[in-house]
Amino acid sequence: IYTNKTRCHKVHRSDLVAYYDFDYVSGSLTSVDSTTGFVGIKDRTPNDFKMWFEGGEYGAFDGTEYLETPNNALFDFNYDDPFSVSLWVKSSLAGAAAYITNRVNGGTYRGWILYKHASDWWEFWILSSYPSDCIAVRSTATDMDDGNSHHIAVTYPGSDALAANTGSSAVILYQDGAVEPHGGTDTDALTAASTESGLPLVIGGGQGGVQRYTGQIRDVGIWDKVLSLANVQALAIPNTRVNTAESA
C-alpha cells in the first residue's frame, strides 16, 4: 500500500513483513507500531531492537550508527522464498558499505544483502555458502555516490534459477523506477540449500560492526512476494510512503 499526495497504489497488506520509515518526530525515530503485526521499531521493548542514532536528518547514518532488529523468520528468507526489498538511499561518502543485510559476516556468508560497492554500483547477494553456493547480481549504473537520492529495489523469485534479467524466474534489480540491467558477470550457483542465517536484520551496516554506511536511508520495505514493476514505480515516486495502517 503506497500513498503520496498525487497517487495511490495498493499491495495486499499481508505481503508487507517489515517497514522502517526513519522519520523523526520530536527527535525520536518512529516506524510501524508493533501492534500492526509488522516488524517495526516504534513502541518495541528494549530487547527487541538496538539503535545508534544521534538525531538530525532522518535516516542519517554517520559510518558508526546502524539499526538492528532481532532475527525473525519473516525476513530470514530461504532459497525458495520469494521476497522483495525497497529503499531510498543517498550516500555522502564513497566506498563500500552495506545498506541492509542479515548475512553472516565471514565463513559461509549465509543470508542476503544489498550492498554498495566501492566502485559505486550496488549489488544483491543471497547465499548458502560463499563462493560456491550463491547468487550475486550487480547494477550497471555506477552513480551511487553522486550525492543524489536514489530509489533501489530487488525482487527475488524464490528459485535457485537466476535466468536472464527478464521473466518470472529472474532476480530483477530496479533503480529510480526502472529495471536496472545487470552489470558485469552474474554469479549463478545457488542450489537447494538453506540460505537462512538466523541472524538479526541490520540496516546501515553489516553484521559484527563492519561495512557501516555513511549517508541517508529511508522507507525500507520488505515483502514476502515479488513486487511488480508498477509496485516498484509507485515506491520510486519521491515522498511516497507505505501506508501500513490501511486495510487490504
Short mmCIF file of C-alpha atoms in Angstrom, two decimals:
data_model
loop_
_atom_site.label_atom_id
_atom_site.label_comp_id
_atom_site.label_asym_id
_atom_site.label_seq_id
_atom_site.Cartn_x
_atom_site.Cartn_y
_atom_site.Cartn_z
CA ILE A 1 0.00 0.00 0.00
CA TYR A 2 1.61 3.22 -1.11
CA THR A 3 0.39 6.76 -0.69
CA ASN A 4 1.51 10.24 -1.56
CA LYS A 5 -0.31 13.45 -2.43
CA THR A 6 -0.96 12.54 -6.04
CA ARG A 7 -1.12 8.75 -6.41
CA CYS A 8 -2.24 5.68 -4.51
CA HIS A 9 -1.24 2.11 -5.34
CA LYS A 10 -2.03 -0.97 -3.30
CA VAL A 11 -0.31 -4.23 -2.46
CA HIS A 12 -2.05 -6.70 -0.16
CA ARG A 13 -1.18 -5.73 3.40
CA SER A 14 -0.24 -9.26 4.41
CA ASP A 15 2.61 -9.20 1.90
CA LEU A 16 4.46 -6.43 3.78
CA VAL A 17 6.53 -8.04 6.54
CA ALA A 18 8.74 -5.16 7.69
CA TYR A 19 8.82 -1.41 7.19
CA TYR A 20 11.14 1.30 8.54
CA ASP A 21 10.36 4.87 7.51
CA PHE A 22 13.11 6.58 9.56
CA ASP A 23 11.02 9.70 10.09
CA TYR A 24 11.97 11.82 13.06
CA VAL A 25 9.18 13.13 15.26
CA SER A 26 10.22 15.34 18.19
CA GLY A 27 13.74 13.99 17.97
CA SER A 28 12.75 10.33 18.05
CA LEU A 29 12.73 7.74 15.33
CA THR A 30 9.29 6.36 14.54
CA SER A 31 8.14 3.45 12.47
CA VAL A 32 5.38 0.88 12.45
CA ASP A 33 3.76 0.23 15.81
CA SER A 34 4.29 -3.33 16.97
CA THR A 35 0.51 -3.82 17.29
CA THR A 36 0.17 -3.76 13.49
CA GLY A 37 1.94 -7.09 13.23
CA PHE A 38 4.90 -5.72 11.30
CA VAL A 39 8.48 -5.79 12.47
CA GLY A 40 8.91 -2.11 13.24
CA ILE A 41 10.85 -0.07 15.80
CA LYS A 42 8.23 2.13 17.44
CA ASP A 43 6.89 1.00 20.81
CA ARG A 44 9.15 -2.02 20.90
CA THR A 45 10.67 -3.19 24.16
CA PRO A 46 14.40 -2.51 24.69
CA ASN A 47 15.21 -6.13 23.98
CA ASP A 48 13.52 -6.01 20.59
CA PHE A 49 15.97 -3.70 18.88
CA LYS A 50 19.26 -1.89 19.18
CA MET A 51 19.67 1.56 17.68
CA TRP A 52 22.53 4.05 17.49
CA PHE A 53 21.40 7.50 16.37
CA GLU A 54 22.30 11.00 17.46
CA GLY A 55 19.43 12.89 15.84
CA GLY A 56 19.50 15.28 12.91
CA GLU A 57 18.33 14.45 9.42
CA TYR A 58 16.07 11.44 9.31
CA GLY A 59 17.70 8.17 8.43
CA ALA A 60 21.15 9.75 8.65
CA PHE A 61 23.95 7.25 9.25
CA ASP A 62 27.40 8.58 10.13
CA GLY A 63 29.52 5.49 9.46
CA THR A 64 29.16 4.14 13.00
CA GLU A 65 25.40 4.13 13.56
CA TYR A 66 23.12 1.33 12.49
CA LEU A 67 19.78 -0.27 13.29
CA GLU A 68 19.49 -3.88 14.34
CA THR A 69 16.27 -5.90 14.63
CA PRO A 70 16.48 -9.41 16.10
CA ASN A 71 16.23 -12.35 13.74
CA ASN A 72 12.72 -13.05 12.57
CA ALA A 73 11.50 -15.78 10.22
CA LEU A 74 9.51 -13.10 8.37
CA PHE A 75 12.67 -11.79 6.73
CA ASP A 76 15.12 -14.68 7.19
CA PHE A 77 14.36 -15.95 3.71
CA ASN A 78 15.26 -19.38 2.41
CA TYR A 79 16.40 -20.05 -1.16
CA ASP A 80 12.85 -20.94 -2.26
CA ASP A 81 11.09 -17.99 -0.59
CA PRO A 82 10.08 -15.12 -2.88
CA PHE A 83 10.74 -11.67 -1.47
CA SER A 84 11.33 -8.04 -2.38
CA VAL A 85 13.24 -5.20 -0.76
CA SER A 86 12.80 -1.48 -1.48
CA LEU A 87 14.56 1.55 -0.03
CA TRP A 88 15.74 5.10 -0.72
CA VAL A 89 19.45 5.86 -0.30
CA LYS A 90 21.67 8.92 -0.55
CA SER A 91 25.37 8.36 0.01
CA SER A 92 27.59 11.05 1.46
CA LEU A 93 30.85 9.08 1.49
CA ALA A 94 32.40 6.99 -1.27
CA GLY A 95 33.38 3.43 -0.50
CA ALA A 96 31.93 0.02 0.18
CA ALA A 97 29.08 -0.32 2.67
CA ALA A 98 26.01 -2.41 3.39
CA TYR A 99 22.53 -0.93 3.03
CA ILE A 100 20.61 -3.79 4.59
CA THR A 101 21.50 -7.39 5.43
CA ASN A 102 21.08 -10.44 7.63
CA ARG A 103 24.10 -12.14 6.08
CA VAL A 104 26.74 -13.90 8.16
CA ASN A 105 29.96 -11.87 8.15
CA GLY A 106 32.65 -14.40 7.34
CA GLY A 107 32.67 -18.17 6.96
CA THR A 108 29.71 -19.23 4.81
CA TYR A 109 28.30 -15.66 4.47
CA ARG A 110 24.86 -17.30 4.60
CA GLY A 111 21.91 -14.92 4.23
CA TRP A 112 21.11 -11.99 1.93
CA ILE A 113 22.46 -8.48 1.46
CA LEU A 114 22.04 -5.25 -0.51
CA TYR A 115 25.46 -3.71 -0.71
CA LYS A 116 27.13 -0.59 -2.13
CA HIS A 117 30.36 -1.47 -3.87
CA ALA A 118 33.46 0.74 -3.64
CA SER A 119 33.17 1.25 -7.41
CA ASP A 120 29.77 2.95 -6.93
CA TRP A 121 27.50 0.20 -8.22
CA TRP A 122 25.17 -1.76 -5.91
CA GLU A 123 24.76 -5.48 -5.50
CA PHE A 124 22.30 -8.11 -4.28
CA TRP A 125 23.52 -11.42 -2.88
CA ILE A 126 21.69 -14.44 -1.49
CA LEU A 127 23.96 -17.16 -0.22
CA SER A 128 24.05 -20.60 1.31
CA SER A 129 27.83 -20.67 1.18
CA TYR A 130 30.41 -18.34 -0.37
CA PRO A 131 31.63 -18.58 -3.10
CA SER A 132 30.31 -21.93 -4.30
CA ASP A 133 26.61 -21.75 -3.45
CA CYS A 134 25.11 -18.30 -4.03
CA ILE A 135 23.53 -15.80 -6.41
CA ALA A 136 25.09 -12.37 -6.91
CA VAL A 137 23.99 -9.64 -9.29
CA ARG A 138 25.06 -6.03 -9.57
CA SER A 139 23.79 -2.88 -11.19
CA THR A 140 25.15 -1.43 -14.40
CA ALA A 141 24.79 2.08 -13.00
CA THR A 142 27.81 3.41 -11.12
CA ASP A 143 26.29 6.56 -9.65
CA MET A 144 25.51 5.62 -6.05
CA ASP A 145 27.96 8.24 -4.75
CA ASP A 146 26.73 11.11 -6.92
CA GLY A 147 25.17 12.98 -3.98
CA ASN A 148 21.60 12.38 -5.16
CA SER A 149 18.82 10.32 -3.64
CA HIS A 150 18.15 7.04 -5.43
CA HIS A 151 15.41 4.50 -5.05
CA ILE A 152 16.63 0.91 -5.35
CA ALA A 153 14.73 -2.34 -5.16
CA VAL A 154 15.29 -6.03 -5.80
CA THR A 155 12.83 -8.86 -6.36
CA TYR A 156 13.88 -12.46 -5.74
CA PRO A 157 11.52 -15.09 -7.21
CA GLY A 158 12.11 -17.89 -4.72
CA SER A 159 14.06 -20.12 -7.04
CA ASP A 160 17.62 -21.35 -7.35
CA ALA A 161 17.45 -20.43 -11.05
CA LEU A 162 18.70 -16.94 -11.87
CA ALA A 163 17.98 -16.94 -15.60
CA ALA A 164 18.25 -13.67 -17.52
CA ASN A 165 17.19 -10.27 -16.24
CA THR A 166 13.65 -10.80 -17.53
CA GLY A 167 10.80 -13.16 -16.76
CA SER A 168 9.36 -14.66 -13.60
CA SER A 169 12.45 -16.71 -12.71
CA ALA A 170 14.87 -13.78 -12.70
CA VAL A 171 16.37 -11.72 -9.93
CA ILE A 172 15.36 -8.22 -11.02
CA LEU A 173 17.09 -5.02 -9.93
CA TYR A 174 15.38 -1.65 -10.12
CA GLN A 175 16.88 1.83 -9.82
CA ASP A 176 14.81 5.01 -9.78
CA GLY A 177 11.69 3.23 -11.01
CA ALA A 178 13.20 1.39 -13.96
CA VAL A 179 14.56 -2.11 -14.45
CA GLU A 180 18.31 -1.91 -13.92
CA PRO A 181 20.34 -4.15 -16.26
CA HIS A 182 22.77 -6.49 -14.60
CA GLY A 183 26.35 -5.31 -14.83
CA GLY A 184 29.42 -7.47 -15.06
CA THR A 185 29.04 -11.24 -14.76
CA ASP A 186 26.27 -12.71 -12.62
CA THR A 187 27.11 -15.40 -10.11
CA ASP A 188 24.51 -18.12 -10.64
CA ALA A 189 25.44 -21.02 -8.37
CA LEU A 190 22.68 -21.27 -5.75
CA THR A 191 21.43 -24.79 -5.03
CA ALA A 192 18.51 -26.09 -2.96
CA ALA A 193 20.40 -25.49 0.29
CA SER A 194 19.36 -23.25 3.17
CA THR A 195 20.06 -19.52 2.96
CA GLU A 196 18.58 -18.79 6.40
CA SER A 197 21.21 -17.12 8.58
CA GLY A 198 19.43 -16.97 11.94
CA LEU A 199 20.94 -13.50 12.43
CA PRO A 200 19.44 -10.06 13.09
CA LEU A 201 18.44 -7.73 10.30
CA VAL A 202 20.88 -4.81 10.12
CA ILE A 203 20.17 -1.55 8.31
CA GLY A 204 23.08 0.82 7.72
CA GLY A 205 25.85 -1.73 8.03
CA GLY A 206 26.88 -5.37 8.14
CA GLN A 207 27.00 -7.89 10.94
CA GLY A 208 29.64 -7.50 13.60
CA GLY A 209 30.38 -3.81 13.20
CA VAL A 210 31.65 -3.86 9.61
CA GLN A 211 30.66 -2.14 6.35
CA ARG A 212 28.97 0.77 8.10
CA TYR A 213 27.12 3.18 5.81
CA THR A 214 27.51 6.97 5.66
CA GLY A 215 24.51 8.78 4.24
CA GLN A 216 20.73 8.54 4.33
CA ILE A 217 18.47 5.54 4.21
CA ARG A 218 14.70 5.80 4.42
CA ASP A 219 11.47 3.97 3.65
CA VAL A 220 12.89 0.47 3.88
CA GLY A 221 10.23 -2.10 3.00
CA ILE A 222 10.43 -5.89 2.86
CA TRP A 223 7.73 -8.01 1.24
CA ASP A 224 7.32 -11.78 1.10
CA LYS A 225 6.30 -11.61 -2.56
CA VAL A 226 7.72 -10.43 -5.87
CA LEU A 227 6.67 -6.82 -6.40
CA SER A 228 5.57 -5.85 -9.89
CA LEU A 229 7.13 -3.11 -11.98
CA ALA A 230 4.08 -0.94 -11.21
CA ASN A 231 4.57 -1.55 -7.48
CA VAL A 232 8.22 -0.50 -7.67
CA GLN A 233 7.47 2.53 -9.80
CA ALA A 234 4.94 3.70 -7.20
CA LEU A 235 7.53 3.34 -4.45
CA ALA A 236 10.06 5.27 -6.53
CA ILE A 237 7.92 8.41 -6.62
CA PRO A 238 9.59 10.97 -4.30
CA ASN A 239 7.85 11.45 -0.94
CA THR A 240 5.81 8.28 -1.33
CA ARG A 241 5.19 6.40 1.91
CA VAL A 242 3.90 2.92 2.59
CA ASN A 243 0.57 3.32 4.38
CA THR A 244 0.79 0.44 6.83
CA ALA A 245 -2.39 1.37 8.64
CA GLU A 246 -4.70 0.99 5.65
CA SER A 247 -6.67 -2.23 5.44
CA ALA A 248 -6.21 -4.54 2.49
#
